[in-house]
XYZ file of C-alpha atoms in Angstrom:
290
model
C 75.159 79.317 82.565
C 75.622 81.658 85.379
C 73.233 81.940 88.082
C 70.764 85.354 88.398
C 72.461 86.522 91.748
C 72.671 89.898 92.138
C 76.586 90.906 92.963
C 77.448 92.419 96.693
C 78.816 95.351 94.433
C 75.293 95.950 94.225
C 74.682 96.567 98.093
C 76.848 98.787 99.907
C 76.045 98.421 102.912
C 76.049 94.825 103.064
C 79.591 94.720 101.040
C 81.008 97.185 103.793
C 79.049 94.948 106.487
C 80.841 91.791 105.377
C 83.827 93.773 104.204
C 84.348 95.036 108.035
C 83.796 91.339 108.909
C 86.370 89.990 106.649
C 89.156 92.448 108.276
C 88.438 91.353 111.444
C 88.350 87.554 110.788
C 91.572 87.913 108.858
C 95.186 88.424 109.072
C 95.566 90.483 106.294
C 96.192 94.070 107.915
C 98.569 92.325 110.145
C 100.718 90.922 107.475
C 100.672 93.660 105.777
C 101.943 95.829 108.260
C 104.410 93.167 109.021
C 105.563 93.580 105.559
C 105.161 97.451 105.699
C 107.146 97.664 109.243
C 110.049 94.689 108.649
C 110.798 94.349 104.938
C 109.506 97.359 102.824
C 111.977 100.160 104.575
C 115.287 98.672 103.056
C 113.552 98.580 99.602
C 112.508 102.184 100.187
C 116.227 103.340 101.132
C 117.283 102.214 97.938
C 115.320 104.846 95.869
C 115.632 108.754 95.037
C 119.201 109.014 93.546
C 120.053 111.580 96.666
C 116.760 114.179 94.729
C 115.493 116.405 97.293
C 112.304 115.604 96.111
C 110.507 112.210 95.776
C 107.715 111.762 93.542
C 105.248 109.033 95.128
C 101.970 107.668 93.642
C 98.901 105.259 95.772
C 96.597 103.479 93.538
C 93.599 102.446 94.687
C 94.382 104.261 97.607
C 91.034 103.732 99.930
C 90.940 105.679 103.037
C 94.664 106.066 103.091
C 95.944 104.258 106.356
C 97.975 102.158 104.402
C 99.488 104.938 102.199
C 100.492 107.201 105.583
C 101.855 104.089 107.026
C 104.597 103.640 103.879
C 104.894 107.379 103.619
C 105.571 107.552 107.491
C 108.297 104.381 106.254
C 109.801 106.576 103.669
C 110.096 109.530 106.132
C 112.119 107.567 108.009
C 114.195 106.306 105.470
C 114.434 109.657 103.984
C 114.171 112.431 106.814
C 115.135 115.314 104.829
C 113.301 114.558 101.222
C 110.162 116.428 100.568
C 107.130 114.065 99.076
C 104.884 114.723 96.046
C 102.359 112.236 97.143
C 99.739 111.935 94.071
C 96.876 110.038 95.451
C 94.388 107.489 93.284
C 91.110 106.216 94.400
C 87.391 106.958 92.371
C 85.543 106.641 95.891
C 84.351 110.135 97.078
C 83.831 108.558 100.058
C 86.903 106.792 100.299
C 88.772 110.196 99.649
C 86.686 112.120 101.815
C 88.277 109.557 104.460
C 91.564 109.610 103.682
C 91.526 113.847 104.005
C 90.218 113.703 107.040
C 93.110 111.185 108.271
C 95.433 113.639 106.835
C 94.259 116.401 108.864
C 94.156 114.388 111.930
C 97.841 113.181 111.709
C 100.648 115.187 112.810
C 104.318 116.333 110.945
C 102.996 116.059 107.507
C 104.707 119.042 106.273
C 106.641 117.289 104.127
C 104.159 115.878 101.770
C 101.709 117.656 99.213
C 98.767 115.979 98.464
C 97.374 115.819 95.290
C 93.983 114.103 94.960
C 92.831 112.065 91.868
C 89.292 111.147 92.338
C 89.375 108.557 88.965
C 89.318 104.974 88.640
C 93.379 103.796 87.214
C 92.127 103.906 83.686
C 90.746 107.752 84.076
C 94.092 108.745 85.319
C 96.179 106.899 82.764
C 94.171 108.927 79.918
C 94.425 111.699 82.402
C 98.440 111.016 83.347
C 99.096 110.852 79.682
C 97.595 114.181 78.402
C 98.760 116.060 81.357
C 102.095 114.419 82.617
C 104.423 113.202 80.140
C 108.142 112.936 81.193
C 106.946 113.232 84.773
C 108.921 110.068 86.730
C 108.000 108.585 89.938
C 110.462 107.036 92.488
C 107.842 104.692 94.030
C 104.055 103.811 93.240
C 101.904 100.871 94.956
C 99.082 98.931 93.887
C 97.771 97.458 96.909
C 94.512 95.262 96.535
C 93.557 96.759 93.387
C 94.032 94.945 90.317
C 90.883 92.835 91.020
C 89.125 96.441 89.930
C 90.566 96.622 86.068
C 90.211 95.336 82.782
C 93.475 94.350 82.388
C 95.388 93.814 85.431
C 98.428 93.160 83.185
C 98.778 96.280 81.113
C 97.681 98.150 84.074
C 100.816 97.340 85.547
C 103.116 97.757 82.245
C 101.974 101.466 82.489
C 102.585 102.702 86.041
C 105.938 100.412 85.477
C 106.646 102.553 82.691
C 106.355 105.193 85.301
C 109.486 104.757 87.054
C 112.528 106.664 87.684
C 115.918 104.125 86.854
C 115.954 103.677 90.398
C 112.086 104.083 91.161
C 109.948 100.702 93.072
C 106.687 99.647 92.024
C 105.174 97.708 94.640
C 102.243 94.978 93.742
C 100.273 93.575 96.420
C 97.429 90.748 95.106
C 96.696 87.310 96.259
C 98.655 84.781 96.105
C 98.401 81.952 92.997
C 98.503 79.452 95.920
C 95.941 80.872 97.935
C 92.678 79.509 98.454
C 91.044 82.601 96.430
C 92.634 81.092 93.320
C 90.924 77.657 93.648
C 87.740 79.275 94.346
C 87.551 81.339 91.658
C 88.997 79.010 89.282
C 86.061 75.939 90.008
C 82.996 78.415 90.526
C 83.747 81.913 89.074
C 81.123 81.016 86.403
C 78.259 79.433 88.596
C 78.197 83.047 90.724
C 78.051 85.114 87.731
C 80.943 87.706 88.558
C 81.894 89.923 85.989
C 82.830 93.711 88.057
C 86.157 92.033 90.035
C 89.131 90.066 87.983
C 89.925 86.981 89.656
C 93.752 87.569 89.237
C 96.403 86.616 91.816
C 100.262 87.549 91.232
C 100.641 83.675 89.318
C 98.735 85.899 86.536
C 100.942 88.248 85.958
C 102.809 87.233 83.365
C 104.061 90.347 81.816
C 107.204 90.778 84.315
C 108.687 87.501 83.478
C 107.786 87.565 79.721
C 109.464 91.075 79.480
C 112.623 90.229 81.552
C 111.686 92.748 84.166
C 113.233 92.530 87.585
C 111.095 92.086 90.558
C 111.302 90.165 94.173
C 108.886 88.364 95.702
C 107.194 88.525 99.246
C 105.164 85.904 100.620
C 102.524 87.297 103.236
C 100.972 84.533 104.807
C 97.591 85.524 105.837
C 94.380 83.292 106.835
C 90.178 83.520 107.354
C 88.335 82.208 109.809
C 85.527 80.966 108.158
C 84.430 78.462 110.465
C 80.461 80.158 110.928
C 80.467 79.468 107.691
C 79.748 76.023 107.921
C 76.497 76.538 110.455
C 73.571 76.716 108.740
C 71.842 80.246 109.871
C 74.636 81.786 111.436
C 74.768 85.995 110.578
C 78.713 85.674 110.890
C 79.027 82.967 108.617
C 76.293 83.842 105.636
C 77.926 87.556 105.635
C 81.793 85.635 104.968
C 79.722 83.408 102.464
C 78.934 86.965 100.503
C 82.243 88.184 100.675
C 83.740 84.863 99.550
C 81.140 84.517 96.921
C 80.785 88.288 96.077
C 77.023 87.551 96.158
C 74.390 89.439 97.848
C 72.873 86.325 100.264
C 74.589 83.586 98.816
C 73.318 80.892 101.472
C 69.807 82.063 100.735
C 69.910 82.060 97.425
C 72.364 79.435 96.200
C 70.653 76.534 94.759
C 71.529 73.102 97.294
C 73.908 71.790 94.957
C 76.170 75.449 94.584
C 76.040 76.112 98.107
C 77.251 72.105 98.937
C 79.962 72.567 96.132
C 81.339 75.970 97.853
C 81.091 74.854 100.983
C 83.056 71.537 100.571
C 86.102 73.407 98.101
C 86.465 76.075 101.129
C 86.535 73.057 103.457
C 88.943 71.363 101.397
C 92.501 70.983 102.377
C 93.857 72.657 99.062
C 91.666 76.213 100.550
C 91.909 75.565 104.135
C 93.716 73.647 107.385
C 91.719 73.291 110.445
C 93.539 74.258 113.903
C 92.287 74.273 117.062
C 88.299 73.415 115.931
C 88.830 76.742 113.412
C 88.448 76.541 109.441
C 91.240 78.445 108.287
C 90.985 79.939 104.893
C 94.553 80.231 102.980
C 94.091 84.008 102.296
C 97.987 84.080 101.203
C 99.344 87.783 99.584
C 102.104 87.705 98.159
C 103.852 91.460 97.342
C 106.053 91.729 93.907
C 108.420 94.694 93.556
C 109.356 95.695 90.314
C 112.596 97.397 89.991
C 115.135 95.801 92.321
């Protein structure tokens, strides 16, 4: 039976507290924009068919960093094409953020915005009463299959998106990461039901459909060594995001809180180097199309 936590989803402010602190315990921007900087450009120069026109869709978008970093890739790749960028993300604030990023950067000219405040299941419904026949030459779901029902179909429709030549670009955990283990062994003790625990071993759908794809490993790591001092701020905020639960340390009964604390201690979640518990926060990236 699941315990009566209450879910971080619950509390903003500590989510985007612990959040904040996750980024900067992490490696994840950093492979990321390893990934955006080194290996995504030559996938992007293989798309558009020579159109003066790419069609180019972010879901899940946040506060866009991430988006004007590929689109400043593409640019590159691309110097003359002009960029229908359509934007997804249900967070006012989130898009509120993202605006004000695009006002701030220079030589933009090239891309229209269009913004999409819906969840990915709003603007499917939406997409499909408004759209059809419209093609896209590259769309990227980056951290955000956790957020739907079913991470699976989810990606069958914006794959059904495509141009012949278009990318779609998946970025989850990896099935070898220490997420998966976690979620696997306690998922049902911490009572979360708002976030899939999917990593890219669950998507099945590409293989079982013969669909071409690559894939990227992005090896990325936590350090979650405060989380193993009783009492420390640093370490019972990583606890919540780890967890997704609002106080976990506090409110974990002894034998949950022992039992999380020895899996993310445990060589198949993390290595120790240099004194430091590091958690195996692995991405891996799939592109469809290539």
């Amino acid at each position: 039976m699941a315990a009566p936590f209450r879910s971080l989803a619950e509390d903003t402010s500590r989510y985007l507290k612990s959040f904040e602190l996750f980024l900067d315990r992490s490696s994840e921007h950093q492979c990321m924009q390893d990934f955006i900087h080194n290996t995504l450009p030559d996938i992007l120069g293989s798309i558009g068919g020579g159109r003066p026109v790419f069609n180019v869709m972010g879901v899940g978008s946040g506060a866009g960093e991430i988006d004007l970093e590929i689109l400043a890739q593409l640019h590159m790749k691309h110097p003359q094409v002009k960029v229908n960028n359509e934007v997804v993300e249900p967070s006012t604030d989130m898009l509120h953020k993202y605006k004000v990023l695009v006002s701030k950067t220079p030589n933009l000219d090239y891309i229209n915005f269009t913004w999409n405040k819906m969840t990915a299941s709003e603007f499917e419904k939406h997409w499909q009463e408004k759209n059809l026949g419209k093609k896209m030459d590259f769309i990227h779901l980056i951290q955000m299959l956790y957020y739907v029902k079913d991470p699976e179909a989810t990606v069958s429709f914006f794959q059904s998106l495509l141009e012949k030549d278009g990318k779609l670009l998946i970025i989850l955990v990896s099935g070898e990461s220490g997420w998966r283990k976690l979620w696997r062994t306690y998922r049902a003790s911490l009572g979360n039901t708002e976030i899939q625990c999917v990593t890219t071993g669950d998507i099945k759908t590409l293989d079982t459909k013969d669909i071409p794809y690559s894939k990227y490993v992005l090896q990325s790591h936590i350090d979650i060594t405060e989380c193993f001092t009783e009492g420390d701020e640093v370490g019972e905020l990583l606890l919540d995001f780890l967890t997704h639960v609002v106080e976990f340390s506090k409110n974990a009964p002894e034998h949950l809180k022992k039992g999380v604390l020895d899996l993310l201690r445990h060589p198949d979640c993390s290595k120790e180097v240099d004194g430091r518990i590091m958690f195996n926060n692995n991405l891996e990236a799939l592109v469809v199309g290539l």
